[in-house]
Amino acid sequence: MKCKYCFYHDLAKNRQVRSYGKMEDDLLELVIKKAFFRTKKQINFSFQGGEPTLAGLKFYKKFLNYVKKYNKGNIKVNYALQTNGLIIDDQWAKFFKDHNFLIGLSIDGNKKIHNYYRINRNNEGTYKRVIKTAELFKNYKVNFNILTVITNQLARHIKKVYKNYKKQDFKYLQFIRCIEPKDQKDKNFGLKPKNYEIFLNRLFKQWYQDIQNGKYISIRHFDNLIRILMGLEPEACEMKGFCSMQNIIEADGKVYPCDFYCIKKWEIGNIKENSFLDLYKNKTTQKFINQSTIYPQKCKKCRWFQLYRNGCRRNHNRNDLNKYCSSFKNFFKKNIDQLIKLSKIFSNKSKLDLK
């Protein structure tokens, strides 16, 4: 595919080597071996790209064989994979189900919006093929959620988008803001704060009404806000208030703290030479984490700080303030009573089922 807003494509253009291809078997085995040496509790393996299914199904079968080889202590292992859904067939779907993969399937709203942004290299829309994959996942009972990029166009049509998702019977939704590429000449490309505010208010209104009518759909951002109001820790990275070490490993073994920062400045080391403990203790890692814990005074004094926490640093401006600060503030002012009401309702029920 050749998505118009692909942040990783933009990131790759700013690196000496645009792509390292597929990870070789010996390095793949080493990553798994070192991961099990590091922990006795739980390991999460996540696969992203580009498009991770291009590595081929044999790659993932080898991966699972290595896991079986080194998981001597029967440690709990979770698998997740983010896909555009284009090459998924029955074999892939069965594999994901059999091995309990959590799949993120990228869909942008409805046919018109999706086919404008998410095109293949022949400039053809991909919506029809992705919806076919969603149906395949349902048939095989694959655990999957929908990942949607919020563009200005989608933000203004969120009512239609949400209605379409309910029609498709999608139960778990995750919306991420479109990031403006660093060298993008069109300054209207990135999601505007006002449009994001419109998006939040319109989506929340429909979601709240559905819950009142006994129809709960998981929307990750709203779920996490309610978790915070319930006194629980959010599971979404950008809502924790600090960055953590994600151990992003490229095919050449280089390691970075976050997939938004796979550039030379934040290169931590190489898994070929370093253990995971070495990587965590690395000065670059600690600098990356520590920088995220320093908040502007304006944030500390903000009424909504505990709900907002200045968000993902990828969206910070030169003053280290989040560009969507006004979007969140206005959303909270309008909807805080409903959010508190929902937190009380969910406090009397089981823990929110977050994906």
CSV table of C-alpha atoms in Angstrom, one decimal:
chain,number,residue,atom,x,y,z
A,1,MET,CA,0.0,0.0,0.0
A,2,LYS,CA,0.9,3.6,-0.3
A,3,CYS,CA,-1.2,5.5,2.3
A,4,LYS,CA,-1.1,9.2,1.8
A,5,TYR,CA,-0.5,10.0,5.5
A,6,CYS,CA,2.0,7.2,6.3
A,7,PHE,CA,4.3,8.5,9.1
A,8,TYR,CA,6.7,5.6,8.8
A,9,HIS,CA,7.3,6.4,5.2
A,10,ASP,CA,8.2,9.9,6.2
A,11,LEU,CA,10.4,8.6,9.0
A,12,ALA,CA,12.2,6.3,6.7
A,13,LYS,CA,13.1,9.2,4.4
A,14,ASN,CA,15.0,10.8,7.2
A,15,ARG,CA,17.2,7.7,7.9
A,16,GLN,CA,20.4,6.5,6.1
A,17,VAL,CA,18.8,3.2,5.4
A,18,ARG,CA,15.1,3.4,4.5
A,19,SER,CA,14.2,-0.3,5.2
A,20,TYR,CA,16.1,-3.2,6.6
A,21,GLY,CA,13.8,-5.8,5.1
A,22,LYS,CA,12.8,-8.9,6.9
A,23,MET,CA,14.6,-10.1,10.1
A,24,GLU,CA,17.0,-13.1,9.5
A,25,ASP,CA,16.3,-16.3,11.3
A,26,ASP,CA,19.4,-16.2,13.5
A,27,LEU,CA,18.6,-12.7,14.8
A,28,LEU,CA,14.9,-13.6,15.3
A,29,GLU,CA,16.0,-16.5,17.5
A,30,LEU,CA,18.4,-14.3,19.4
A,31,VAL,CA,15.6,-11.7,20.2
A,32,ILE,CA,13.4,-14.5,21.6
A,33,LYS,CA,16.2,-16.1,23.5
A,34,LYS,CA,17.2,-12.8,25.2
A,35,ALA,CA,13.5,-11.9,25.9
A,36,PHE,CA,13.0,-15.1,27.9
A,37,PHE,CA,16.3,-14.6,29.7
A,38,ARG,CA,15.1,-11.2,30.8
A,39,THR,CA,11.7,-12.0,32.4
A,40,LYS,CA,10.0,-14.6,34.5
A,41,LYS,CA,6.6,-13.1,34.3
A,42,GLN,CA,5.1,-12.1,31.0
A,43,ILE,CA,6.2,-11.2,27.5
A,44,ASN,CA,4.3,-9.2,24.8
A,45,PHE,CA,5.5,-9.6,21.2
A,46,SER,CA,4.0,-7.1,18.8
A,47,PHE,CA,4.6,-7.0,15.0
A,48,GLN,CA,4.2,-3.8,13.0
A,49,GLY,CA,5.6,-2.3,9.8
A,50,GLY,CA,5.2,-1.2,7.1
A,51,GLU,CA,3.0,-4.3,6.7
A,52,PRO,CA,4.2,-7.2,8.9
A,53,THR,CA,2.3,-9.9,7.0
A,54,LEU,CA,4.7,-9.4,4.1
A,55,ALA,CA,7.3,-11.3,6.2
A,56,GLY,CA,5.1,-14.4,5.3
A,57,LEU,CA,3.3,-17.0,7.4
A,58,LYS,CA,6.4,-19.2,7.6
A,59,PHE,CA,8.2,-16.4,9.4
A,60,TYR,CA,5.6,-16.4,12.2
A,61,LYS,CA,5.5,-20.2,12.4
A,62,LYS,CA,9.3,-20.1,12.9
A,63,PHE,CA,8.8,-17.4,15.5
A,64,LEU,CA,6.4,-19.6,17.5
A,65,ASN,CA,8.8,-22.6,17.3
A,66,TYR,CA,11.5,-20.4,18.8
A,67,VAL,CA,9.2,-19.3,21.6
A,68,LYS,CA,8.4,-22.9,22.3
A,69,LYS,CA,12.1,-23.7,22.4
A,70,TYR,CA,13.0,-21.0,24.9
A,71,ASN,CA,9.9,-20.7,27.0
A,72,LYS,CA,11.2,-23.2,29.6
A,73,GLY,CA,9.3,-21.7,32.5
A,74,ASN,CA,5.9,-21.6,30.7
A,75,ILE,CA,5.8,-17.8,30.9
A,76,LYS,CA,2.6,-16.2,29.6
A,77,VAL,CA,3.2,-14.8,26.1
A,78,ASN,CA,0.9,-12.4,24.3
A,79,TYR,CA,1.0,-11.7,20.6
A,80,ALA,CA,-0.3,-8.7,18.7
A,81,LEU,CA,0.0,-7.7,15.0
A,82,GLN,CA,-1.1,-4.6,13.1
A,83,THR,CA,-2.2,-5.2,9.5
A,84,ASN,CA,-3.7,-3.4,6.5
A,85,GLY,CA,-5.5,-6.7,5.8
A,86,LEU,CA,-4.8,-7.0,2.1
A,87,ILE,CA,-3.1,-10.4,2.0
A,88,ILE,CA,-5.1,-12.1,4.7
A,89,ASP,CA,-6.7,-15.4,3.7
A,90,ASP,CA,-8.1,-18.4,5.5
A,91,GLN,CA,-4.6,-19.7,6.4
A,92,TRP,CA,-3.7,-16.4,8.1
A,93,ALA,CA,-7.0,-16.1,9.9
A,94,LYS,CA,-6.8,-19.7,11.2
A,95,PHE,CA,-3.2,-19.1,12.4
A,96,PHE,CA,-4.2,-16.0,14.3
A,97,LYS,CA,-7.1,-17.8,15.9
A,98,ASP,CA,-5.1,-20.9,16.8
A,99,HIS,CA,-2.3,-18.9,18.5
A,100,ASN,CA,-4.5,-16.2,20.1
A,101,PHE,CA,-3.1,-13.2,18.2
A,102,LEU,CA,-4.7,-9.8,18.9
A,103,ILE,CA,-5.0,-8.2,15.5
A,104,GLY,CA,-5.3,-4.5,14.8
A,105,LEU,CA,-7.0,-4.1,11.4
A,106,SER,CA,-6.6,-0.7,9.7
A,107,ILE,CA,-9.9,0.8,8.4
A,108,ASP,CA,-10.6,4.4,7.9
A,109,GLY,CA,-14.3,4.9,8.4
A,110,ASN,CA,-16.3,4.2,5.2
A,111,LYS,CA,-15.6,3.4,1.6
A,112,LYS,CA,-15.2,7.1,0.5
A,113,ILE,CA,-12.8,8.2,3.2
A,114,HIS,CA,-10.8,5.0,3.3
A,115,ASN,CA,-10.3,4.9,-0.4
A,116,TYR,CA,-9.1,8.5,-0.5
A,117,TYR,CA,-6.2,7.9,1.9
A,118,ARG,CA,-5.6,4.1,2.0
A,119,ILE,CA,-4.6,3.3,-1.6
A,120,ASN,CA,-2.3,0.8,-3.2
A,121,ARG,CA,0.6,1.6,-5.4
A,122,ASN,CA,-1.7,1.7,-8.4
A,123,ASN,CA,-3.7,4.5,-6.6
A,124,GLU,CA,-6.7,2.1,-6.2
A,125,GLY,CA,-8.8,2.0,-3.1
A,126,THR,CA,-8.6,-0.9,-0.7
A,127,TYR,CA,-11.8,-0.7,1.3
A,128,LYS,CA,-13.5,-3.7,-0.3
A,129,ARG,CA,-10.6,-6.0,0.4
A,130,VAL,CA,-10.2,-4.9,4.0
A,131,ILE,CA,-13.9,-5.4,4.8
A,132,LYS,CA,-13.6,-8.9,3.3
A,133,THR,CA,-10.7,-9.5,5.8
A,134,ALA,CA,-12.9,-8.3,8.7
A,135,GLU,CA,-15.6,-10.8,7.7
A,136,LEU,CA,-12.9,-13.5,7.6
A,137,PHE,CA,-11.8,-12.6,11.1
A,138,LYS,CA,-15.4,-12.8,12.4
A,139,ASN,CA,-15.8,-16.2,10.7
A,140,TYR,CA,-12.7,-17.6,12.4
A,141,LYS,CA,-13.4,-15.8,15.7
A,142,VAL,CA,-10.1,-13.9,15.5
A,143,ASN,CA,-9.6,-11.5,18.4
A,144,PHE,CA,-9.4,-8.1,16.5
A,145,ASN,CA,-10.0,-4.4,16.8
A,146,ILE,CA,-10.3,-1.6,14.3
A,147,LEU,CA,-7.6,1.0,14.1
A,148,THR,CA,-8.7,4.3,12.4
A,149,VAL,CA,-6.6,7.3,11.6
A,150,ILE,CA,-8.4,10.6,12.3
A,151,THR,CA,-7.9,12.9,9.4
A,152,ASN,CA,-9.7,16.3,9.0
A,153,GLN,CA,-12.1,14.6,6.6
A,154,LEU,CA,-12.9,11.7,8.9
A,155,ALA,CA,-13.3,14.0,11.9
A,156,ARG,CA,-16.0,16.0,10.2
A,157,HIS,CA,-17.9,12.8,9.2
A,158,ILE,CA,-17.5,10.8,12.4
A,159,LYS,CA,-21.3,10.3,12.8
A,160,LYS,CA,-21.4,8.4,9.5
A,161,VAL,CA,-18.2,6.6,10.4
A,162,TYR,CA,-19.5,5.4,13.8
A,163,LYS,CA,-22.8,4.4,12.2
A,164,ASN,CA,-21.0,2.3,9.6
A,165,TYR,CA,-18.8,0.6,12.3
A,166,LYS,CA,-22.0,-0.4,14.2
A,167,LYS,CA,-23.5,-1.7,11.0
A,168,GLN,CA,-20.4,-3.8,10.5
A,169,ASP,CA,-20.7,-5.0,14.1
A,170,PHE,CA,-17.2,-3.9,15.1
A,171,LYS,CA,-16.9,-4.2,18.9
A,172,TYR,CA,-13.5,-2.6,19.6
A,173,LEU,CA,-12.4,0.7,18.1
A,174,GLN,CA,-9.2,2.6,18.4
A,175,PHE,CA,-8.8,6.1,16.8
A,176,ILE,CA,-5.3,7.7,16.4
A,177,ARG,CA,-4.7,11.2,15.3
A,178,CYS,CA,-3.1,11.8,11.9
A,179,ILE,CA,0.5,13.0,12.3
A,180,GLU,CA,1.7,15.7,10.0
A,181,PRO,CA,4.9,14.5,8.3
A,182,LYS,CA,8.0,16.7,9.1
A,183,ASP,CA,8.6,17.5,5.4
A,184,GLN,CA,5.0,17.8,4.3
A,185,LYS,CA,4.6,21.0,2.3
A,186,ASP,CA,0.8,21.0,2.7
A,187,LYS,CA,0.3,22.4,6.2
A,188,ASN,CA,-3.4,21.3,6.1
A,189,PHE,CA,-2.4,17.7,6.0
A,190,GLY,CA,-2.2,17.1,9.8
A,191,LEU,CA,-5.4,16.9,12.0
A,192,LYS,CA,-6.4,20.4,13.1
A,193,PRO,CA,-7.1,20.9,16.8
A,194,LYS,CA,-10.6,22.3,16.1
A,195,ASN,CA,-11.5,19.3,14.0
A,196,TYR,CA,-10.3,17.0,16.7
A,197,GLU,CA,-12.5,18.7,19.2
A,198,ILE,CA,-15.5,18.3,16.9
A,199,PHE,CA,-14.6,14.6,16.5
A,200,LEU,CA,-14.4,14.0,20.2
A,201,ASN,CA,-17.6,15.7,21.0
A,202,ARG,CA,-19.7,14.1,18.3
A,203,LEU,CA,-18.3,10.6,18.8
A,204,PHE,CA,-18.7,10.8,22.6
A,205,LYS,CA,-22.3,12.0,22.3
A,206,GLN,CA,-23.2,8.9,20.1
A,207,TRP,CA,-21.2,6.5,22.3
A,208,TYR,CA,-22.8,7.8,25.5
A,209,GLN,CA,-26.3,7.5,24.1
A,210,ASP,CA,-25.5,3.9,23.0
A,211,ILE,CA,-24.3,3.0,26.6
A,212,GLN,CA,-27.5,4.5,28.0
A,213,ASN,CA,-29.4,2.2,25.6
A,214,GLY,CA,-27.5,-0.8,26.8
A,215,LYS,CA,-25.2,-1.0,23.8
A,216,TYR,CA,-21.5,-0.8,24.8
A,217,ILE,CA,-18.8,-0.6,22.2
A,218,SER,CA,-15.2,-0.3,23.3
A,219,ILE,CA,-13.6,3.0,22.2
A,220,ARG,CA,-10.1,2.9,23.6
A,221,HIS,CA,-9.7,6.6,24.4
A,222,PHE,CA,-13.0,6.9,26.2
A,223,ASP,CA,-12.4,3.6,28.0
A,224,ASN,CA,-9.1,4.9,29.4
A,225,LEU,CA,-10.6,8.2,30.5
A,226,ILE,CA,-13.1,6.2,32.5
A,227,ARG,CA,-10.4,4.0,33.9
A,228,ILE,CA,-8.6,7.1,35.2
A,229,LEU,CA,-11.8,8.5,36.8
A,230,MET,CA,-12.2,5.0,38.4
A,231,GLY,CA,-8.8,5.4,40.0
A,232,LEU,CA,-7.2,2.9,37.7
A,233,GLU,CA,-4.0,3.2,35.6
A,234,PRO,CA,-4.7,3.8,31.9
A,235,GLU,CA,-3.3,1.2,29.5
A,236,ALA,CA,-2.9,3.6,26.6
A,237,CYS,CA,0.7,4.8,26.3
A,238,GLU,CA,-0.1,8.5,25.6
A,239,MET,CA,-2.4,8.7,28.6
A,240,LYS,CA,0.2,7.5,31.2
A,241,GLY,CA,1.9,10.9,31.5
A,242,PHE,CA,5.4,9.5,30.7
A,243,CYS,CA,7.1,7.5,28.1
A,244,SER,CA,8.3,4.0,28.6
A,245,MET,CA,10.8,1.7,26.8
A,246,GLN,CA,9.0,-0.2,24.1
A,247,ASN,CA,12.0,-2.0,22.7
A,248,ILE,CA,11.3,-1.4,19.0
A,249,ILE,CA,13.6,-3.8,17.2
A,250,GLU,CA,14.4,-3.3,13.5
A,251,ALA,CA,15.4,-6.2,11.2
A,252,ASP,CA,19.1,-5.3,11.5
A,253,GLY,CA,18.9,-5.6,15.3
A,254,LYS,CA,19.0,-1.8,16.1
A,255,VAL,CA,16.7,-0.9,19.0
A,256,TYR,CA,14.7,2.2,19.6
A,257,PRO,CA,12.4,3.3,22.6
A,258,CYS,CA,9.3,4.0,20.5
A,259,ASP,CA,8.1,3.5,17.0
A,260,PHE,CA,7.6,7.2,16.5
A,261,TYR,CA,11.4,7.7,17.2
A,262,CYS,CA,13.2,5.1,15.0
A,263,ILE,CA,15.9,7.6,14.1
A,264,LYS,CA,19.6,7.9,14.8
A,265,LYS,CA,19.2,10.3,17.6
A,266,TRP,CA,17.2,7.8,19.7
A,267,GLU,CA,19.1,4.6,18.6
A,268,ILE,CA,19.8,2.8,21.9
A,269,GLY,CA,21.9,-0.1,20.8
A,270,ASN,CA,21.7,-3.4,19.0
A,271,ILE,CA,20.1,-6.6,20.4
A,272,LYS,CA,23.0,-8.5,18.9
A,273,GLU,CA,25.4,-7.0,21.4
A,274,ASN,CA,23.2,-5.8,24.2
A,275,SER,CA,20.8,-7.5,26.6
A,276,PHE,CA,17.4,-6.0,27.3
A,277,LEU,CA,18.7,-4.9,30.7
A,278,ASP,CA,21.6,-3.1,29.0
A,279,LEU,CA,19.2,-1.4,26.7
A,280,TYR,CA,17.0,-0.2,29.5
A,281,LYS,CA,19.9,1.1,31.5
A,282,ASN,CA,21.3,2.9,28.5
A,283,LYS,CA,21.8,6.7,28.9
A,284,THR,CA,19.7,7.4,25.8
A,285,THR,CA,16.8,5.3,27.1
A,286,GLN,CA,16.9,7.1,30.5
A,287,LYS,CA,17.1,10.5,28.7
A,288,PHE,CA,14.1,9.5,26.6
A,289,ILE,CA,12.0,8.5,29.6
A,290,ASN,CA,13.2,11.4,31.9
A,291,GLN,CA,12.4,14.1,29.3
A,292,SER,CA,8.8,12.9,29.2
A,293,THR,CA,8.3,13.5,33.0
A,294,ILE,CA,9.1,17.2,32.7
A,295,TYR,CA,5.8,19.2,32.3
A,296,PRO,CA,5.4,22.9,31.5
A,297,GLN,CA,4.0,24.9,34.4
A,298,LYS,CA,0.9,25.5,32.4
A,299,CYS,CA,0.2,21.8,32.4
A,300,LYS,CA,0.7,21.4,36.1
A,301,LYS,CA,-1.8,24.1,36.9
A,302,CYS,CA,-4.4,22.8,34.5
A,303,ARG,CA,-7.6,21.6,35.9
A,304,TRP,CA,-7.7,18.6,33.5
A,305,PHE,CA,-4.0,17.6,33.9
A,306,GLN,CA,-4.8,14.2,35.5
A,307,LEU,CA,-7.1,13.3,32.6
A,308,TYR,CA,-4.9,14.7,29.9
A,309,ARG,CA,-1.3,14.5,31.1
A,310,ASN,CA,0.0,16.5,28.1
A,311,GLY,CA,-0.5,13.5,25.8
A,312,CYS,CA,1.9,11.9,23.4
A,313,ARG,CA,5.2,13.9,23.0
A,314,ARG,CA,5.0,13.3,19.2
A,315,ASN,CA,2.3,16.0,19.2
A,316,HIS,CA,4.2,18.5,21.4
A,317,ASN,CA,5.1,21.9,20.0
A,318,ARG,CA,8.3,23.9,20.6
A,319,ASN,CA,7.1,24.9,24.0
A,320,ASP,CA,6.5,21.3,24.9
A,321,LEU,CA,2.7,21.8,25.0
A,322,ASN,CA,0.5,19.4,23.2
A,323,LYS,CA,-1.0,20.9,20.0
A,324,TYR,CA,-4.4,19.3,21.0
A,325,CYS,CA,-4.5,20.9,24.4
A,326,SER,CA,-7.5,23.1,23.5
A,327,SER,CA,-9.3,20.1,22.0
A,328,PHE,CA,-9.1,18.2,25.2
A,329,LYS,CA,-9.9,21.1,27.5
A,330,ASN,CA,-13.1,22.0,25.6
A,331,PHE,CA,-14.1,18.3,25.4
A,332,PHE,CA,-13.7,17.9,29.2
A,333,LYS,CA,-15.6,21.1,30.0
A,334,LYS,CA,-18.5,19.9,27.9
A,335,ASN,CA,-18.5,16.2,28.9
A,336,ILE,CA,-17.0,15.8,32.3
A,337,ASP,CA,-20.3,15.2,34.1
A,338,GLN,CA,-21.2,12.3,31.7
A,339,LEU,CA,-17.7,10.9,32.1
A,340,ILE,CA,-18.0,10.9,35.9
A,341,LYS,CA,-21.4,9.3,35.6
A,342,LEU,CA,-20.0,6.5,33.5
A,343,SER,CA,-17.1,5.9,35.8
A,344,LYS,CA,-19.6,5.4,38.7
A,345,ILE,CA,-21.6,3.0,36.5
A,346,PHE,CA,-18.6,0.9,35.5
A,347,SER,CA,-17.2,1.0,39.1
A,348,ASN,CA,-20.2,-1.1,40.1
A,349,LYS,CA,-19.5,-3.6,37.2
A,350,SER,CA,-16.6,-5.7,36.1
A,351,LYS,CA,-13.4,-4.1,34.9
A,352,LEU,CA,-13.6,-2.5,31.4
A,353,ASP,CA,-12.8,-5.0,28.7
A,354,LEU,CA,-10.0,-3.0,27.0
A,355,LYS,CA,-8.3,-4.3,23.8
